[in-house]
Coordinates of C-alpha atoms in Angstrom, one line a residue:
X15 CA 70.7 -4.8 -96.9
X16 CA 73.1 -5.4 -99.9
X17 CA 73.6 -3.1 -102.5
X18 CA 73.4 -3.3 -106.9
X19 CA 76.5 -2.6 -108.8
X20 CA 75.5 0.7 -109.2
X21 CA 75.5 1.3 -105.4
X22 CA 71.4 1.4 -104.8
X23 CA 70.0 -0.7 -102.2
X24 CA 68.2 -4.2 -103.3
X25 CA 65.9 -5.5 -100.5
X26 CA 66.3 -8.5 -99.2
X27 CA 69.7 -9.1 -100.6
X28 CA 71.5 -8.7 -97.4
X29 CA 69.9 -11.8 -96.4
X30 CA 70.8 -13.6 -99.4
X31 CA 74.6 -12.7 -99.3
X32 CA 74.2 -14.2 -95.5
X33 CA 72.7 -17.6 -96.6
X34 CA 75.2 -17.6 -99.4
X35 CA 78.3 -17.4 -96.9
X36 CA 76.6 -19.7 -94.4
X37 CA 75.6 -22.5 -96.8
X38 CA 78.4 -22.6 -99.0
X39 CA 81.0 -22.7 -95.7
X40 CA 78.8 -25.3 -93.9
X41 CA 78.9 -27.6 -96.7
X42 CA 82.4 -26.8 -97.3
X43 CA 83.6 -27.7 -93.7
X44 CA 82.0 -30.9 -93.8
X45 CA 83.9 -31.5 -96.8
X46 CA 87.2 -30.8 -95.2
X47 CA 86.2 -32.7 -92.2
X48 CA 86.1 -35.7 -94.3
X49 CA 89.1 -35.3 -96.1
X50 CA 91.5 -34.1 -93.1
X51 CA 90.2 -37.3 -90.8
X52 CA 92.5 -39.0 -92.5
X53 CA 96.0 -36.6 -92.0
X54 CA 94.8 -36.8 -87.8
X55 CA 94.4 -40.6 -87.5
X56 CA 97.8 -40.9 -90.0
X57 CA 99.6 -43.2 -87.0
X58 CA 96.1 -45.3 -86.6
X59 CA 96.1 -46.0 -90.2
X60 CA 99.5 -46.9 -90.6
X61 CA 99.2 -49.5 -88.0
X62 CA 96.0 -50.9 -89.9
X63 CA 97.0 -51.0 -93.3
X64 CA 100.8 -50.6 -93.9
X65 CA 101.2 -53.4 -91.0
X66 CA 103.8 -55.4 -93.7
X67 CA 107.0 -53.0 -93.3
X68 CA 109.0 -51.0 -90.9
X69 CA 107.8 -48.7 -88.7
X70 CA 109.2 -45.7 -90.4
X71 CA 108.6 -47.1 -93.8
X72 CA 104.6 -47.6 -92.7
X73 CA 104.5 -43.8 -91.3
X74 CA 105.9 -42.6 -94.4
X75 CA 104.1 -44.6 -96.8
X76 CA 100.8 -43.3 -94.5
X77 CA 101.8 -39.6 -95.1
X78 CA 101.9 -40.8 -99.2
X79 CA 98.7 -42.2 -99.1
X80 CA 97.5 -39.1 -97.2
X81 CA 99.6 -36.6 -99.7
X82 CA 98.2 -38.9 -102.4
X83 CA 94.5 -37.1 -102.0
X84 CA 96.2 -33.8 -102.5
X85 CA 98.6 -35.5 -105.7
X86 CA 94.9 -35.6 -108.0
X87 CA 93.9 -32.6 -106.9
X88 CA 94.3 -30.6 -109.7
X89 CA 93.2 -33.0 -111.7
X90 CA 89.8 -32.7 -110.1
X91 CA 89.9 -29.1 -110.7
X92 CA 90.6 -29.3 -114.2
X93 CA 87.5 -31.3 -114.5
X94 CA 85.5 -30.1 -112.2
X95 CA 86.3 -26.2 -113.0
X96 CA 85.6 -27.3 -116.5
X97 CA 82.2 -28.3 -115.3
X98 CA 81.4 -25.5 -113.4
X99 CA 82.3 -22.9 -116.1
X100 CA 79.9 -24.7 -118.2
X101 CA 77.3 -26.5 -116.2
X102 CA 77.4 -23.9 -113.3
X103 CA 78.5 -23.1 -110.2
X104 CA 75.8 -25.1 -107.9
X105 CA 75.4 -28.2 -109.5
X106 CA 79.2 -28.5 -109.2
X107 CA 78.8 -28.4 -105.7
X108 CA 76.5 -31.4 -105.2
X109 CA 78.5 -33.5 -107.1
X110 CA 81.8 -33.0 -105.3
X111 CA 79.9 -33.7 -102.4
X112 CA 78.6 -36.8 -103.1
X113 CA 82.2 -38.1 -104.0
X114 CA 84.0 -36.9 -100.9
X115 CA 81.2 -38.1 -98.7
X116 CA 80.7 -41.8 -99.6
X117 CA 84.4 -42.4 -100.3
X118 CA 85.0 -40.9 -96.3
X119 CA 82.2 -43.4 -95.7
X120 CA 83.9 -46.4 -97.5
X121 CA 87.5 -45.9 -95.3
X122 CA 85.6 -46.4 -91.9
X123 CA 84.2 -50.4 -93.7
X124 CA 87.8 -51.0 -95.2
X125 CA 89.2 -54.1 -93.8
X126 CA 92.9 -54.1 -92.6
X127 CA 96.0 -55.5 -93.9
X128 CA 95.7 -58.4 -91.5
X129 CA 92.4 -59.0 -92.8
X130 CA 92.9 -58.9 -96.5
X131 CA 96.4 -58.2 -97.3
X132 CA 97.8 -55.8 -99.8
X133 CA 94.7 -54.8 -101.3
X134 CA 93.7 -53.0 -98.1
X135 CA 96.2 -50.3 -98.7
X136 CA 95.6 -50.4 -102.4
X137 CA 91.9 -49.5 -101.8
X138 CA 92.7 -46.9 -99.4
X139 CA 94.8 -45.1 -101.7
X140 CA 92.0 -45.2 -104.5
X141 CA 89.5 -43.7 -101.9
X142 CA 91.9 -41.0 -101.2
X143 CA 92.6 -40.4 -105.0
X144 CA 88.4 -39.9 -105.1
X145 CA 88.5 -37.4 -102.4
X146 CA 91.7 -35.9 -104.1
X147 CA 89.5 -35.1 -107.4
X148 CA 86.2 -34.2 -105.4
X149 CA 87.9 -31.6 -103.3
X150 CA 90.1 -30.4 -106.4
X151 CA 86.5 -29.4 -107.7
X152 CA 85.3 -28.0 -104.2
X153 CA 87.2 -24.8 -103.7
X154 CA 87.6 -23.3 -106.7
X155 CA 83.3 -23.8 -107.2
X156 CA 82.7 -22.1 -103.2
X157 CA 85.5 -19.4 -103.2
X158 CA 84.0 -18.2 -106.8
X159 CA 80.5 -18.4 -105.5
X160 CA 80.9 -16.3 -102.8
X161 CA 83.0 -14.1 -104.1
X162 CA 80.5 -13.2 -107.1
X163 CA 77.6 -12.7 -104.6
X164 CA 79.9 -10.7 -103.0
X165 CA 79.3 -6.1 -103.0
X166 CA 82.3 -4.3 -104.4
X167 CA 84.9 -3.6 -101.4
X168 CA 84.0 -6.7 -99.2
X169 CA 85.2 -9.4 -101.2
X170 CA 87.7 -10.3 -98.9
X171 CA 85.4 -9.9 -95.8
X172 CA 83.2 -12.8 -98.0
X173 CA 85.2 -14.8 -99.0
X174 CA 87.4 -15.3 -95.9
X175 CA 84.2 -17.1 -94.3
X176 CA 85.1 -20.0 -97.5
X177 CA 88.4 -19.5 -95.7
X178 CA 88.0 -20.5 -92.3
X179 CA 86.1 -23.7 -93.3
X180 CA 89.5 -25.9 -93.8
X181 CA 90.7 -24.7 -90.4
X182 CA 87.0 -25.7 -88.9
X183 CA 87.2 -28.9 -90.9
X184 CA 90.0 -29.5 -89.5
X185 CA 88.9 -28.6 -86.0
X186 CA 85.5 -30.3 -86.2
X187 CA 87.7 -33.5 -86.8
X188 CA 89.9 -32.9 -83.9
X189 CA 87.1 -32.6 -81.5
X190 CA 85.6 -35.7 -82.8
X191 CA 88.7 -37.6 -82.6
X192 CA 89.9 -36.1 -79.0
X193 CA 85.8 -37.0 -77.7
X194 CA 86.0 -40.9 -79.0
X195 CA 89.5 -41.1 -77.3
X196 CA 88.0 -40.0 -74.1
X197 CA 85.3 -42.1 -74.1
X198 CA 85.7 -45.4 -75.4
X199 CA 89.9 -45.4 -74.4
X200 CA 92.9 -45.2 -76.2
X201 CA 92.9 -48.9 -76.4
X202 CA 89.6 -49.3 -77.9
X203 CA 90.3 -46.3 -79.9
X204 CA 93.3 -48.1 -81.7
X205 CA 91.4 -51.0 -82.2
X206 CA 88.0 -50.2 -84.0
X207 CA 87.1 -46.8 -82.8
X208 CA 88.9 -44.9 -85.0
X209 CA 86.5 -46.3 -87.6
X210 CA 83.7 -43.9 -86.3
X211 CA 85.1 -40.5 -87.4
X212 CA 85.1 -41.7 -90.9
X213 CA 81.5 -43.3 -90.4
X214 CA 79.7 -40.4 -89.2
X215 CA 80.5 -38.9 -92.0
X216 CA 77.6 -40.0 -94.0
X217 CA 75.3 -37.7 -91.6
X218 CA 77.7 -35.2 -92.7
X219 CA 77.0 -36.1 -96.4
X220 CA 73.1 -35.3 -96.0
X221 CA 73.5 -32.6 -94.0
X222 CA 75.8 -30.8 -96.9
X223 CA 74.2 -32.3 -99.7
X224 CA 70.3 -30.3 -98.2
X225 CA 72.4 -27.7 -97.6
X226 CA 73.8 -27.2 -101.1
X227 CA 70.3 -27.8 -102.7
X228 CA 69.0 -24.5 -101.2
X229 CA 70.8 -22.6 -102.9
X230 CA 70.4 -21.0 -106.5
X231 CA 72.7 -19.9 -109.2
X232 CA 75.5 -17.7 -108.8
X233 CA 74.6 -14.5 -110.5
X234 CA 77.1 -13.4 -112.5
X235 CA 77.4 -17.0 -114.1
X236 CA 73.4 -17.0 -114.3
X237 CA 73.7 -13.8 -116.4
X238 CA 76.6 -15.1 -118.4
X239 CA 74.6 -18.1 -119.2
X240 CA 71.4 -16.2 -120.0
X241 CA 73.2 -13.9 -122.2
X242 CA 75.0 -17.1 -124.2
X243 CA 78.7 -15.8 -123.0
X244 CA 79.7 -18.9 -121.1
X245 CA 83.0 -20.2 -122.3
X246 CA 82.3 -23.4 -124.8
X247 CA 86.2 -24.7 -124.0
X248 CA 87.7 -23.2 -120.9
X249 CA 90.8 -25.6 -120.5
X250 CA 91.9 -24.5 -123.8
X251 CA 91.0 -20.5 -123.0
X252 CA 92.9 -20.8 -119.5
X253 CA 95.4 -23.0 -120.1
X254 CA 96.2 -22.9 -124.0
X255 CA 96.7 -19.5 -124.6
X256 CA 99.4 -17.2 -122.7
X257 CA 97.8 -14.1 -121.8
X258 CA 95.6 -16.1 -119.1
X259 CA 98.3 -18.7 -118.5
X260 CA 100.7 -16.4 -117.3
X261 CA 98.8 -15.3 -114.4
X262 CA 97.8 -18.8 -113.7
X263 CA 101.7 -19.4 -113.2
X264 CA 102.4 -15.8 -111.1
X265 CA 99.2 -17.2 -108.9
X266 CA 100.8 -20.5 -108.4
X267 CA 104.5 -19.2 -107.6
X268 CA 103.8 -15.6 -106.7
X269 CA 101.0 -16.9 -103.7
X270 CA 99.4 -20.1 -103.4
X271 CA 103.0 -22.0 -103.3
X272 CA 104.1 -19.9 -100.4
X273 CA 100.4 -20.6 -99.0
X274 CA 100.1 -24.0 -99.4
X275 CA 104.0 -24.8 -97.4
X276 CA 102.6 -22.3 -94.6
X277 CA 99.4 -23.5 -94.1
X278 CA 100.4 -27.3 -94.2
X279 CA 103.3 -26.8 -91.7
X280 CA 101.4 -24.5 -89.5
X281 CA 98.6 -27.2 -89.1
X282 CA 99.6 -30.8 -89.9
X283 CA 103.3 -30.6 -89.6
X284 CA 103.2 -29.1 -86.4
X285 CA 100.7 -31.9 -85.1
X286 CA 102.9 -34.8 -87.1
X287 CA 105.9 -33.0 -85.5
X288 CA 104.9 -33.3 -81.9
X289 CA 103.3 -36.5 -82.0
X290 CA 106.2 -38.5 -83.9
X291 CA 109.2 -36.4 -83.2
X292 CA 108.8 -35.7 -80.1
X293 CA 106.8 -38.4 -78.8
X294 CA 103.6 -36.4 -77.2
X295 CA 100.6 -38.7 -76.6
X296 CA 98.4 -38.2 -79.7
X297 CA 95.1 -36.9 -77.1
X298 CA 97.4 -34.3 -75.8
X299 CA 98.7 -33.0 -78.6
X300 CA 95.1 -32.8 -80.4
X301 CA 94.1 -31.0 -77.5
X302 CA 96.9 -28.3 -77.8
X303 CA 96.5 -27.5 -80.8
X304 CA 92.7 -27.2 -81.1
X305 CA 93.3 -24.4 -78.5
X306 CA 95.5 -23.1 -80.6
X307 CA 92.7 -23.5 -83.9
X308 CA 90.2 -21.9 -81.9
X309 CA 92.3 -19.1 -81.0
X310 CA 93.3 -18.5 -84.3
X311 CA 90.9 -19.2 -86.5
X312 CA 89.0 -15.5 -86.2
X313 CA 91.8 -14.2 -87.8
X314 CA 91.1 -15.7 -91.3
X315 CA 87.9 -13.3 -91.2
X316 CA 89.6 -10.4 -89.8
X317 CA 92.7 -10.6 -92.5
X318 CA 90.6 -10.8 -95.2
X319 CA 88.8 -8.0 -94.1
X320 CA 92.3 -6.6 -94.0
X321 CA 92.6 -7.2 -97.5
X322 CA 89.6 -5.2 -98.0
X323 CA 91.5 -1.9 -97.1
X324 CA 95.1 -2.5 -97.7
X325 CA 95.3 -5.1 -100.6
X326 CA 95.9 -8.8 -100.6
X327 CA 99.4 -9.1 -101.7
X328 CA 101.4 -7.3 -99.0
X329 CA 99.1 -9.5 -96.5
X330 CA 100.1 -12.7 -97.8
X331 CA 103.6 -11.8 -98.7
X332 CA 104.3 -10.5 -95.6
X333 CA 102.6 -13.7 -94.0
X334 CA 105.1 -15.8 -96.2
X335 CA 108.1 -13.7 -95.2
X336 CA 107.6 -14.2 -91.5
X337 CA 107.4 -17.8 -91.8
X338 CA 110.9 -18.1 -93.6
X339 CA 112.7 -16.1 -90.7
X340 CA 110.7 -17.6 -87.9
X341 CA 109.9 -21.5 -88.5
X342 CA 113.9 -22.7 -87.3
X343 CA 113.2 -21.0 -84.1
X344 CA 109.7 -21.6 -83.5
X345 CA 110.2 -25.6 -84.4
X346 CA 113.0 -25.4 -81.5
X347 CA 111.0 -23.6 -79.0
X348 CA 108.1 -26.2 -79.3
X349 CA 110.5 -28.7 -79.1
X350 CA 111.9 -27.6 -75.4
X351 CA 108.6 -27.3 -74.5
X352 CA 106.7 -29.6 -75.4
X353 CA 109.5 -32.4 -74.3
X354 CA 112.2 -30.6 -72.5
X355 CA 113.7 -34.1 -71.3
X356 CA 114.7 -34.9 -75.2
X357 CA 116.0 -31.7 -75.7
X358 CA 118.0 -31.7 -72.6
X359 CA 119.5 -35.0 -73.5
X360 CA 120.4 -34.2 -76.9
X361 CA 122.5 -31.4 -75.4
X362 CA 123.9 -32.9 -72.7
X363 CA 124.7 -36.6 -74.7
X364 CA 124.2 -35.7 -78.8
X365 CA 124.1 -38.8 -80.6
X366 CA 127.1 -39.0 -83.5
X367 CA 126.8 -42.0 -86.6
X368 CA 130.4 -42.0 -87.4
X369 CA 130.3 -44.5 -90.9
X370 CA 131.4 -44.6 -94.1
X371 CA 128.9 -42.3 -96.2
X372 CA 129.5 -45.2 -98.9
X373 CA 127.5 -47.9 -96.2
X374 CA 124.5 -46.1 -95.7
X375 CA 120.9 -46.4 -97.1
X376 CA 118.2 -44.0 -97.3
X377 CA 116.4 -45.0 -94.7
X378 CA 113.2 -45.3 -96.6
X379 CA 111.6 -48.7 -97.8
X380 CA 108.6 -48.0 -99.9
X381 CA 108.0 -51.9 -100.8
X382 CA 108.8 -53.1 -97.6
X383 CA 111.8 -55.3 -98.5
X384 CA 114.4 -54.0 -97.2
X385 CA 115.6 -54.8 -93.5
X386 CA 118.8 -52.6 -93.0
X387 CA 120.6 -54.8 -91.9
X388 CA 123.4 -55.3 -95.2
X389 CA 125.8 -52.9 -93.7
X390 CA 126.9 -51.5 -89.7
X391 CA 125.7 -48.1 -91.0
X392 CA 121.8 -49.2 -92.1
X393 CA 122.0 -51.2 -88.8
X394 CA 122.9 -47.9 -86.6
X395 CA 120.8 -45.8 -88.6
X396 CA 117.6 -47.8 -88.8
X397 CA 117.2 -48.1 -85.0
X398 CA 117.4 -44.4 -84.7
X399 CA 115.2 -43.4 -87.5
X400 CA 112.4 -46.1 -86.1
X401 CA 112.4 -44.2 -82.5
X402 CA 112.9 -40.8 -84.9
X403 CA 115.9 -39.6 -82.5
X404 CA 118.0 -36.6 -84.0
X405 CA 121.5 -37.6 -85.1
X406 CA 124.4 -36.1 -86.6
X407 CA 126.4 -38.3 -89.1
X408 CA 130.3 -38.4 -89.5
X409 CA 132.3 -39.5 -91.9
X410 CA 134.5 -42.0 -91.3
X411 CA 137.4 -43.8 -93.8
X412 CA 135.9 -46.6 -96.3
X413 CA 136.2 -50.0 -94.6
X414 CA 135.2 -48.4 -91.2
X415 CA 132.7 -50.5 -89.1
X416 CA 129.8 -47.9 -88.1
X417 CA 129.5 -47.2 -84.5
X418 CA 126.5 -44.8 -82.9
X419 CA 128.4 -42.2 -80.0
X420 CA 125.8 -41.1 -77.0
X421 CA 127.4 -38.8 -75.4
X422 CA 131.0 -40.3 -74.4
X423 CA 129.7 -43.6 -75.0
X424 CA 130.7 -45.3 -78.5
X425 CA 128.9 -48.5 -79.5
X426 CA 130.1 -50.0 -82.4
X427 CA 127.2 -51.8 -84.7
X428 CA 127.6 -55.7 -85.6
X429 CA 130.2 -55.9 -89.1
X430 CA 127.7 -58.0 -91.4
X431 CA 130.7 -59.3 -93.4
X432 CA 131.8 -61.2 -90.6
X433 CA 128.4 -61.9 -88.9
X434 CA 125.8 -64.1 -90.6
X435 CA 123.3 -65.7 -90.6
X436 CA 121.6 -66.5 -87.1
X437 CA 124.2 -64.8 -85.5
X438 CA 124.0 -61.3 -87.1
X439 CA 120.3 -60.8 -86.3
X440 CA 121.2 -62.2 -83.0
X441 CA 124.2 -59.8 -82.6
X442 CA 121.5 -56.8 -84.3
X443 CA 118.9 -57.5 -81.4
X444 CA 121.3 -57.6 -79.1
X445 CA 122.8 -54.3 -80.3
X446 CA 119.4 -52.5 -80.5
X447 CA 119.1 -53.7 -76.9
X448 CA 122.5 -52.0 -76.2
X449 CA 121.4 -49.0 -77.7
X450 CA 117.9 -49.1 -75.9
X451 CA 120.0 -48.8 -72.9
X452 CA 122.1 -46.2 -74.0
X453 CA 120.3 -43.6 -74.9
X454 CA 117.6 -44.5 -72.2
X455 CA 120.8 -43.6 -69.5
X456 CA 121.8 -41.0 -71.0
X457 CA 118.4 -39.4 -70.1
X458 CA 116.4 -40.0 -73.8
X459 CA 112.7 -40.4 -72.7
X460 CA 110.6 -43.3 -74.3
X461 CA 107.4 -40.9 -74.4
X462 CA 106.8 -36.7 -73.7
X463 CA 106.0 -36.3 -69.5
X464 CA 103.0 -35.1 -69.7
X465 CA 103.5 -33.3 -66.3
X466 CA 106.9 -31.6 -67.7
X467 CA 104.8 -30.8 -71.1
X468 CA 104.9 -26.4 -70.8
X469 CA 101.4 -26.1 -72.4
X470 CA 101.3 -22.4 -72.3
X471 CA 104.7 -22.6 -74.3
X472 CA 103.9 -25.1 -76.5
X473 CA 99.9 -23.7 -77.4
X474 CA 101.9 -19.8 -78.0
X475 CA 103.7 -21.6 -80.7
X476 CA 101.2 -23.5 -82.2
X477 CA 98.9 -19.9 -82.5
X478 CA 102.0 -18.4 -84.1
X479 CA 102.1 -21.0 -86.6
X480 CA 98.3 -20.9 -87.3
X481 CA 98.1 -16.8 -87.0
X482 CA 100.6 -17.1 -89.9
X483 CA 98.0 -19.7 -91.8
X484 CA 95.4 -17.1 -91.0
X485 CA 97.2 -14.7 -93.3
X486 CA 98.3 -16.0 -96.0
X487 CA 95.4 -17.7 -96.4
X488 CA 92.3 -15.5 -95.5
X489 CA 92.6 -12.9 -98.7
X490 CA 93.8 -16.0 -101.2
X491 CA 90.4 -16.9 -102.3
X492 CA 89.8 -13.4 -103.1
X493 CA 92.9 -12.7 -105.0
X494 CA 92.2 -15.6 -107.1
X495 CA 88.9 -14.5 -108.5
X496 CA 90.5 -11.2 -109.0
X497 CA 92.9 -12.4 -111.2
X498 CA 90.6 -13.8 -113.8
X499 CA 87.5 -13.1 -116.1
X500 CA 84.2 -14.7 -115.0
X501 CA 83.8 -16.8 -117.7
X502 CA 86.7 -19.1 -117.2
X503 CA 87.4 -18.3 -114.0
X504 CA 86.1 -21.4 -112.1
X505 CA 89.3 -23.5 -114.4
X506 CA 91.7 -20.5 -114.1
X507 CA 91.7 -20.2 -110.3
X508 CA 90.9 -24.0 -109.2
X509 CA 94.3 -25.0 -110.9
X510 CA 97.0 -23.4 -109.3
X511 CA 95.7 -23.5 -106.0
X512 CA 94.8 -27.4 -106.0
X513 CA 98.5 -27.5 -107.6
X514 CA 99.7 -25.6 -105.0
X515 CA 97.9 -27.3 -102.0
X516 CA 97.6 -30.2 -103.3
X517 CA 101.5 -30.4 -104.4
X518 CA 103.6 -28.0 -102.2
X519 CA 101.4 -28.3 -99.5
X520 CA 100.3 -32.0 -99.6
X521 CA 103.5 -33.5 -100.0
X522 CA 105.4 -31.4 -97.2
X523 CA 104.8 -33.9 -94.4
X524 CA 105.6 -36.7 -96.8
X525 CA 109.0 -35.1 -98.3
X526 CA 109.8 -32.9 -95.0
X527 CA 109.7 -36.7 -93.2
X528 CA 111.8 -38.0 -95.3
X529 CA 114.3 -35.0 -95.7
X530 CA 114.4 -36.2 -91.6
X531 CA 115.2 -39.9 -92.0
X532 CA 117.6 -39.3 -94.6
X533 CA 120.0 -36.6 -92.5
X534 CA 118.9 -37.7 -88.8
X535 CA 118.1 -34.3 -88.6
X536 CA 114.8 -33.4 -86.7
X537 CA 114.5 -29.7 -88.0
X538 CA 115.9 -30.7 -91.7
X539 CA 112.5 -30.8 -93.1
X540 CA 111.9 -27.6 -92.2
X541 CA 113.8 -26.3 -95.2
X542 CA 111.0 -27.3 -97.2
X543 CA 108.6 -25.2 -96.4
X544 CA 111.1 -22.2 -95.8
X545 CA 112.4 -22.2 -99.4
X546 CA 109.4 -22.3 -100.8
X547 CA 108.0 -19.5 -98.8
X548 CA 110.9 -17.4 -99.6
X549 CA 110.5 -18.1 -103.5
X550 CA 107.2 -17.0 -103.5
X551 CA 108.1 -13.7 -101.5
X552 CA 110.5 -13.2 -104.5
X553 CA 108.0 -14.2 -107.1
X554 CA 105.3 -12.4 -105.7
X555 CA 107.2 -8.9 -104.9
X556 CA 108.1 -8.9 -108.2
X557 CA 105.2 -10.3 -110.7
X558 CA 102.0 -10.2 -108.4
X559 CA 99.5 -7.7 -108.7
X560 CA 97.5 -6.1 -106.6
X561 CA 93.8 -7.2 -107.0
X562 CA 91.4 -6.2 -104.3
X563 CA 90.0 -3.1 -106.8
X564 CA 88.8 -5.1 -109.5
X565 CA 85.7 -5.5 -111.0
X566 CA 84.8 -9.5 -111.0
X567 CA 81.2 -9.8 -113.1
X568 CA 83.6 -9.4 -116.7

């Protein structure tokens, strides 16, 4: 039984708070099934639709068109939090729905780039910019609808169940991805079955979509609305005049920032990380960390309930802290675990690019045009970043030929200024060849052993990464609708954090990859997500309040 905000008991509404928690997070996890699909099959898609550049390149520009969802986000929320401040909460919600379903749908009928070219990846993008703006309304619409069914003292506890639902999402999608696999084969998998994830969806969709019509109006906006005190322009009362502004710029750099870099590298980094770096088989390393998820995950409710007691600030700040001492060392210890034979061999025989800095590309492509192959440098360095081995670079005196050192072993690259034509990409295959060699005697495996794969190690760290998700994300949703008054609150709150997940979160694979093939450096991109943590620890100390004591129906 729930209680009035004058503390008497209202029959019945114990009930209602439990189908509000349950409907809105059911719908919402289908929602973030659909949209994380595509971060899981990332490699699958690359090979379908980026098929026209390099390797690296197509991984890459598969992580943009991925981060390119989260890029529109909050440009959904300004229109959908608009809507929902005006329209209402619910209504909002169907909507949404609708959008991210059937554009999930269409990516599991897209033809590939073999099939129809460059439009294939132009349409994928534009079904990921849909989902972008769909889920950029999403969030901000559940987190403030359960939060204003929500009693006094337990918003937290609430709204942490909103909270889970990305992680389940997420986990839902690895289960469905790891249970095709098994079945139909890895081959078959890579060839048409990693359609079906996408395809299901649209069971998904009706499920959510009779879900969401059960439920009514949120209360507080119902009253609002009955009463005549809905905001008539809430971009322009959240966004146009300071003293609401302001906190919609402590939110984004004081929390959500810091949030967003956590949670993306706790989740999909780590997967990304495993899978690309260090060359575990995708089935095996969805299966690690959906231990991990399913371990963790209870700990979005039990932090928010945290925040209940002790406040939501020194949760997530502390969260964010810990992730800005700990991810160097943590990234490490998954790497000698989960593939000990690359670590060993980059101890034993480090691999040195000794080239003139002047010579060498960034070894990113983003039209596909480039080859690497103008310079001894781009020649060396392209090989490595395609098999995405960890290199140091050193300088060497203009007018020095690159050469790649394996250990005690120095092969120089082919000089393009005195071999061309056939004969330099003869003399390039035949130094990729060398290098193949190389680096596979000097102990570099091609692919993780599985049997040398410490799963116990490697599942700790991926449950330290998530238990550091879990808290600085479980009491967010609350601390947003803290922060600002009922009427535009929908707009206020749905900004930052699509800005901040969307942008500092969705990009981090994208520009943390990068950061990688751009130094050679495996852990560089790491600094990503640990500068941004550690801002927000300063912003947050320092211009955050604390919020779990307020009233929300004003």
């Amino acid at each position: 039984m729930g209680t009035t905000a004058d503390g008497s008991s209202h029959p019945g509404q114990g009930r209602r708070e439990v189908l509000v928690i349950a409907a809105s997070s059911l719908g919402t996890v289908f929602e973030w099934y659909d949209f994380y699909l595509y971060g899981l099959l990332a490699t699958y898609i690359s090979a379908q639709f980026f098929s026209g550049v390099n390797e690296t390149t197509a991984f890459i520009l598969a992580l943009a068109a991925f981060a390119a969802g989260f890029a529109v986000r909050p440009f959904g929320a300004l229109v959908f939090g608009r809507v929902g401040d005006i329209v209402g909460r619910k209504n909002t919600f169907l909507v949404t729905m609708g959008l991210m379903g059937l554009s999930t749908f269409a990516v599991g009928l897209l033809p590939s780039y073999a099939t129809i070219g460059v439009a294939a990846p132009f349409i994928l993008v534009a079904l990921r910019i849909v989902q972008g703006l769909a889920l950029g309304g999403e969030y901000g619409g559940a987190a403030t609808y359960v939060a204003e069914h929500a009693p006094a003292g337990k918003r937290g506890f609430y709204t942490s169940w909103i909270q889970t639902t990305a992680t389940l999402g997420l986990f839902a999608a690895l289960l469905v991805v790891i249970g095709l696999r098994t079945w139909i084969g890895e081959a078959a998998f890579a060839d048409w079955g990693w359609r079906v994830p996408f395809l299901v969806s649209i069971v998904l969709l009706a499920v959510s979509m009779w879900i969401r019509l059960q439920l009514a109006e949120s209360p507080v906006f119902q009253k609002m609305k009955d009463e005549g005190a809905t905001s008539k322009a809430p971009l322009t009362e959240a966004f146009a005049r300071w003293g609401n502004l302001k906190w919609v710029l402590i939110a984004l750099f004081g929390a959500v920032a810091g949030q967003a870099v956590v949670w993306y590298a706790g989740q999909f980094y780590a997967l990304f990380f495993l899978e690309k770096t260090l060359k575990v088989d995708g089935a095996t390393a969805n299966v690690m960390i959906a231990v991990a998820l399913a371990i963790g995950t209870p700990f979005f409710v039990f932090f928010g309930w945290l925040s209940d007691r002790i406040g939501r600030k020194p949760i997530i700040l502390t969260g964010c802290a810990i992730a800005a001492v700990t991810y160097f060392p943590l990234f490490a210890t998954l790497a000698g675990a989960a593939n000990p034979a690359l670590a060993e061999a980059s101890a034993r025989a480090p691999i040195t690019v000794v080239a003139d800095p002047a010579e060498c590309s960034f070894q990113f492509d983003p039209v596909g045009r480039n080859r690497f192959d103008a310079t001894g440098c781009d020649i060396a360095k392209s090989w490595l970043a395609k098999g995405g081995l960890n290199y140091a670079n050193v300088a060497a005196p203009a007018g020095t030929v690159a050469a790649i050192r394996i250990g005690d072993a120095t092969l120089v690259a082919p000089d393009p200024a005195i071999v061309t034509g056939a004969a330099r990409a003869e003399g390039i295959k035949a130094y990729h060849d060398r290098l193949k060699a190389a680096v596979a005697a000097a102990g570099y495996p091609a692919k993780a052993d599985p049997a040398r794969i410490d799963r116990v190690t490697v599942v700790a760290v991926l449950t330290a990464l998530i238990l550091l998700v879990t808290m600085v994300y479980g009491p967010i949703a609350a601390m947003l609708v803290e922060l600002f008054p009922a009427r535009i609150r929908y707009t206020s709150m749905s900004l930052p954090y699509h800005i901040g997940n969307g942008w500092f979160g969705g990009f981090l694979p994208t520009v943390a990859f990068a950061m990688v093939a751009a130094t050679g450096d495996i852990f560089y991109g790491l600094w990503y997500p640990v500068v941004v943590a550690a801002l927000t620890v300063v912003v947050g100390l320092v211009l955050l309040p604390e919020t779990f004591r307020r009233d929300v129906d004003g």
